[in-house]
Amino acid sequence: MDWENKSNRCGSKGYTLDQLGKPLANIVEVTEQATAFMGACYGITTPTSSMTKIRQKLWAQKTGKSTAAPKLCSLPPTTEAFEQNVRRAHHQVAHWYSALSGDPPTLAAVEHGWEADDTNKRLIPRNMEDAVSYAPEHILKLVRCGCTSERACRGGKCGCNGRQLPCTMFCTCGGGTTCSNPFNITESATDHADIPDDSDEGNDRAMDVDDEDDE
């Protein structure tokens, strides 16, 4: 998708992001504005405050035109994931606006899509709020990896990581503190935020669902 041309066309149609980066702006209004803008970029102009609904509409459109399921990377994020992206963008743009002043905004990074990794003294992006599940439990039970080494889950060859899902107790790795899947909803995810390439060994997989991409 040509995002530059898409965004320019959306801007010419009245969709704006003028609240983004304003320190005093209400984050809910910033997110609603960003949702409408991104929806228009994807061709969805029906008013909605839910990125998930936009994702569902696009899924329906794509599956209606093809017998193959669309790639997840061609779809917008869910509402929960998008909110964290908007918070990070809002925080970053606010600092850009004040770059030439001596009074940077007081927006806290940990309240705007980032988590503090105290061990490594750095900030890592928060995918979603801790209380939000990446997928319904019955779906997590269907998808499980068979990674046998402690570090195998860090790469895209892991059945769960490759689908941007956390490892769970149903996986061979157990989804515990030794699992390196960065999508895990546990504190251990902060220790393994860097995702290397997919050349990991010891990654024998056992999937309960068909995976055409891995064949």
Short mmCIF file of C-alpha atoms in Angstrom, two decimals:
data_model
loop_
_atom_site.label_atom_id
_atom_site.label_comp_id
_atom_site.label_asym_id
_atom_site.label_seq_id
_atom_site.Cartn_x
_atom_site.Cartn_y
_atom_site.Cartn_z
CA MET A 1 0.00 0.00 0.00
CA ASP A 2 1.30 3.46 -0.99
CA TRP A 3 0.78 5.11 2.38
CA GLU A 4 2.06 8.53 1.34
CA ASN A 5 -0.47 8.92 -1.47
CA LYS A 6 -3.19 7.29 0.61
CA SER A 7 -2.65 9.68 3.49
CA ASN A 8 -2.54 12.70 1.19
CA ARG A 9 -5.85 11.71 -0.39
CA CYS A 10 -7.43 11.16 3.02
CA GLY A 11 -6.20 14.56 4.14
CA SER A 12 -7.75 16.20 1.09
CA LYS A 13 -11.08 14.56 1.97
CA GLY A 14 -11.18 16.16 5.39
CA TYR A 15 -9.65 13.43 7.53
CA THR A 16 -7.10 14.96 9.87
CA LEU A 17 -4.71 14.12 12.67
CA ASP A 18 -4.56 17.62 14.09
CA GLN A 19 -4.94 16.40 17.70
CA LEU A 20 -1.95 14.07 17.42
CA GLY A 21 1.01 15.38 19.40
CA LYS A 22 -0.87 18.03 21.35
CA PRO A 23 0.08 17.40 25.00
CA LEU A 24 -3.29 18.58 26.34
CA ALA A 25 -5.38 16.63 23.84
CA ASN A 26 -7.70 13.92 25.15
CA ILE A 27 -6.15 10.58 24.17
CA VAL A 28 -9.61 9.14 23.47
CA GLU A 29 -10.28 11.88 20.93
CA VAL A 30 -6.80 11.42 19.45
CA THR A 31 -7.47 7.70 19.02
CA GLU A 32 -10.92 8.25 17.49
CA GLN A 33 -9.47 10.73 15.01
CA ALA A 34 -6.63 8.35 14.14
CA THR A 35 -9.10 5.47 13.71
CA ALA A 36 -11.20 7.45 11.23
CA PHE A 37 -8.08 8.52 9.34
CA MET A 38 -6.63 5.01 9.11
CA GLY A 39 -10.00 3.55 8.20
CA ALA A 40 -10.23 5.98 5.29
CA CYS A 41 -6.71 5.00 4.19
CA TYR A 42 -7.95 1.41 3.99
CA GLY A 43 -11.03 2.54 2.06
CA ILE A 44 -13.50 2.23 4.94
CA THR A 45 -15.34 5.53 5.34
CA THR A 46 -18.27 4.33 7.45
CA PRO A 47 -18.01 6.15 10.81
CA THR A 48 -16.70 3.84 13.52
CA SER A 49 -14.48 4.09 16.57
CA SER A 50 -13.45 0.44 16.31
CA MET A 51 -10.37 -0.57 14.35
CA THR A 52 -11.45 -4.18 14.88
CA LYS A 53 -14.66 -3.55 12.91
CA ILE A 54 -12.60 -2.03 10.09
CA ARG A 55 -10.39 -5.10 10.19
CA GLN A 56 -13.45 -7.36 9.97
CA LYS A 57 -14.89 -5.44 7.01
CA LEU A 58 -11.61 -5.68 5.12
CA TRP A 59 -11.37 -9.39 5.90
CA ALA A 60 -14.87 -9.89 4.48
CA GLN A 61 -14.02 -7.87 1.37
CA LYS A 62 -10.80 -9.77 0.72
CA THR A 63 -12.26 -13.23 1.33
CA GLY A 64 -15.19 -12.38 -0.93
CA LYS A 65 -12.83 -11.74 -3.84
CA SER A 66 -10.49 -14.68 -3.33
CA THR A 67 -10.63 -18.31 -2.28
CA ALA A 68 -7.45 -17.88 -0.23
CA ALA A 69 -7.44 -16.23 3.16
CA PRO A 70 -5.76 -12.81 3.13
CA LYS A 71 -2.43 -12.38 4.82
CA LEU A 72 -2.75 -10.88 8.27
CA CYS A 73 -0.13 -8.25 7.39
CA SER A 74 -2.56 -6.85 4.79
CA LEU A 75 -5.12 -6.07 7.49
CA PRO A 76 -5.12 -3.20 9.99
CA PRO A 77 -4.44 -3.98 13.65
CA THR A 78 -7.17 -4.68 16.18
CA THR A 79 -8.55 -1.84 18.28
CA GLU A 80 -6.48 -2.88 21.31
CA ALA A 81 -3.21 -3.01 19.37
CA PHE A 82 -3.97 0.17 17.42
CA GLU A 83 -4.56 2.13 20.62
CA GLN A 84 -1.01 1.40 21.75
CA ASN A 85 0.36 2.49 18.37
CA VAL A 86 -1.58 5.74 18.60
CA ARG A 87 -0.31 6.40 22.11
CA ARG A 88 3.30 5.92 20.99
CA ALA A 89 2.79 8.16 17.97
CA HIS A 90 1.10 10.82 20.12
CA HIS A 91 4.01 10.75 22.57
CA GLN A 92 6.63 10.94 19.80
CA VAL A 93 4.97 13.72 17.82
CA ALA A 94 4.54 15.78 20.99
CA HIS A 95 8.30 15.64 21.50
CA TRP A 96 8.95 16.53 17.87
CA TYR A 97 6.75 19.60 18.18
CA SER A 98 8.76 20.77 21.19
CA ALA A 99 12.19 19.83 19.79
CA LEU A 100 13.29 23.45 19.41
CA SER A 101 11.91 24.62 22.74
CA GLY A 102 13.35 24.23 26.19
CA ASP A 103 10.10 22.88 27.57
CA PRO A 104 9.51 19.25 26.50
CA PRO A 105 6.07 17.74 27.18
CA THR A 106 5.53 15.91 30.46
CA LEU A 107 3.77 12.96 28.84
CA ALA A 108 4.95 9.76 30.52
CA ALA A 109 6.22 7.14 28.09
CA VAL A 110 4.86 4.26 30.21
CA GLU A 111 1.38 5.76 29.82
CA HIS A 112 1.76 6.04 26.06
CA GLY A 113 2.41 2.60 24.65
CA TRP A 114 5.75 1.81 26.26
CA GLU A 115 6.90 -0.48 29.06
CA ALA A 116 9.97 0.03 31.22
CA ASP A 117 12.55 -2.74 31.09
CA ASP A 118 14.33 -1.99 34.35
CA THR A 119 16.83 -4.81 33.88
CA ASN A 120 18.21 -3.47 30.60
CA LYS A 121 17.38 0.18 31.31
CA ARG A 122 15.29 0.72 28.21
CA LEU A 123 11.75 1.16 26.94
CA ILE A 124 10.03 -1.52 24.88
CA PRO A 125 6.77 -1.14 22.95
CA ARG A 126 3.63 -2.50 24.56
CA ASN A 127 1.61 -4.58 22.10
CA MET A 128 -1.59 -4.49 24.14
CA GLU A 129 -2.73 -3.93 27.70
CA ASP A 130 -1.79 -6.79 30.03
CA ALA A 131 -5.41 -7.73 30.70
CA VAL A 132 -6.18 -8.16 26.98
CA SER A 133 -5.82 -11.62 25.44
CA TYR A 134 -4.22 -11.91 22.00
CA ALA A 135 -6.93 -14.37 20.96
CA PRO A 136 -9.88 -16.22 22.51
CA GLU A 137 -8.78 -19.11 24.71
CA HIS A 138 -10.30 -21.73 22.42
CA ILE A 139 -8.19 -20.39 19.54
CA LEU A 140 -5.04 -20.48 21.64
CA LYS A 141 -5.79 -24.13 22.37
CA LEU A 142 -5.92 -24.86 18.64
CA VAL A 143 -2.61 -23.20 17.83
CA ARG A 144 0.41 -24.49 19.69
CA CYS A 145 4.09 -24.72 18.90
CA GLY A 146 6.42 -27.66 19.33
CA CYS A 147 9.58 -25.68 20.06
CA THR A 148 11.92 -27.72 22.26
CA SER A 149 14.79 -25.32 22.96
CA GLU A 150 14.53 -22.42 25.40
CA ARG A 151 15.29 -19.83 22.71
CA ALA A 152 13.47 -21.41 19.77
CA CYS A 153 10.29 -19.39 20.21
CA ARG A 154 12.09 -16.09 19.61
CA GLY A 155 11.92 -16.42 15.80
CA GLY A 156 9.16 -16.52 13.22
CA LYS A 157 9.51 -20.27 12.70
CA CYS A 158 7.72 -20.75 16.01
CA GLY A 159 4.09 -21.58 15.21
CA CYS A 160 2.80 -19.09 17.77
CA ASN A 161 5.33 -16.30 17.16
CA GLY A 162 4.77 -16.57 13.41
CA ARG A 163 1.07 -15.88 13.97
CA GLN A 164 1.84 -13.07 16.43
CA LEU A 165 0.27 -15.10 19.24
CA PRO A 166 1.68 -15.87 22.68
CA CYS A 167 2.84 -19.34 23.62
CA THR A 168 0.62 -21.03 26.20
CA MET A 169 0.57 -24.01 28.53
CA PHE A 170 -0.61 -26.07 25.56
CA CYS A 171 2.71 -25.58 23.72
CA THR A 172 5.69 -27.89 24.05
CA CYS A 173 7.67 -24.97 25.48
CA GLY A 174 4.96 -24.48 28.11
CA GLY A 175 4.86 -20.73 27.56
CA GLY A 176 6.67 -20.17 30.85
CA THR A 177 9.50 -17.89 31.89
CA THR A 178 12.03 -19.70 29.69
CA CYS A 179 9.98 -19.11 26.54
CA SER A 180 11.41 -16.35 24.34
CA ASN A 181 8.25 -15.56 22.37
CA PRO A 182 8.03 -11.71 22.48
CA PHE A 183 4.24 -11.89 22.18
CA ASN A 184 3.83 -13.64 25.53
CA ILE A 185 1.63 -11.74 27.97
CA THR A 186 4.03 -12.21 30.85
CA GLU A 187 6.76 -10.22 32.49
CA SER A 188 9.31 -12.48 30.79
CA ALA A 189 8.41 -10.89 27.46
CA THR A 190 10.38 -7.82 28.49
CA ASP A 191 13.52 -9.93 28.75
CA HIS A 192 13.22 -11.13 25.16
CA ALA A 193 11.97 -8.11 23.26
CA ASP A 194 14.62 -8.31 20.54
CA ILE A 195 13.54 -10.72 17.82
CA PRO A 196 16.45 -12.23 15.87
CA ASP A 197 16.15 -13.77 12.45
CA ASP A 198 14.35 -17.01 11.76
CA SER A 199 17.46 -19.21 11.72
CA ASP A 200 16.85 -20.70 15.17
CA GLU A 201 17.46 -24.38 15.65
CA GLY A 202 15.67 -26.85 17.87
CA ASN A 203 12.33 -25.73 16.54
CA ASP A 204 10.44 -28.96 15.92
CA ARG A 205 6.83 -27.89 15.67
CA ALA A 206 3.56 -29.62 16.37
CA MET A 207 0.58 -27.70 15.06
CA ASP A 208 -3.03 -28.64 15.67
CA VAL A 209 -4.12 -26.64 12.65
CA ASP A 210 -2.95 -26.68 9.04
CA ASP A 211 -0.25 -24.16 8.20
CA GLU A 212 0.25 -23.79 4.48
CA ASP A 213 2.86 -21.06 4.86
CA ASP A 214 5.27 -23.40 6.63
CA GLU A 215 5.29 -26.09 3.98
#
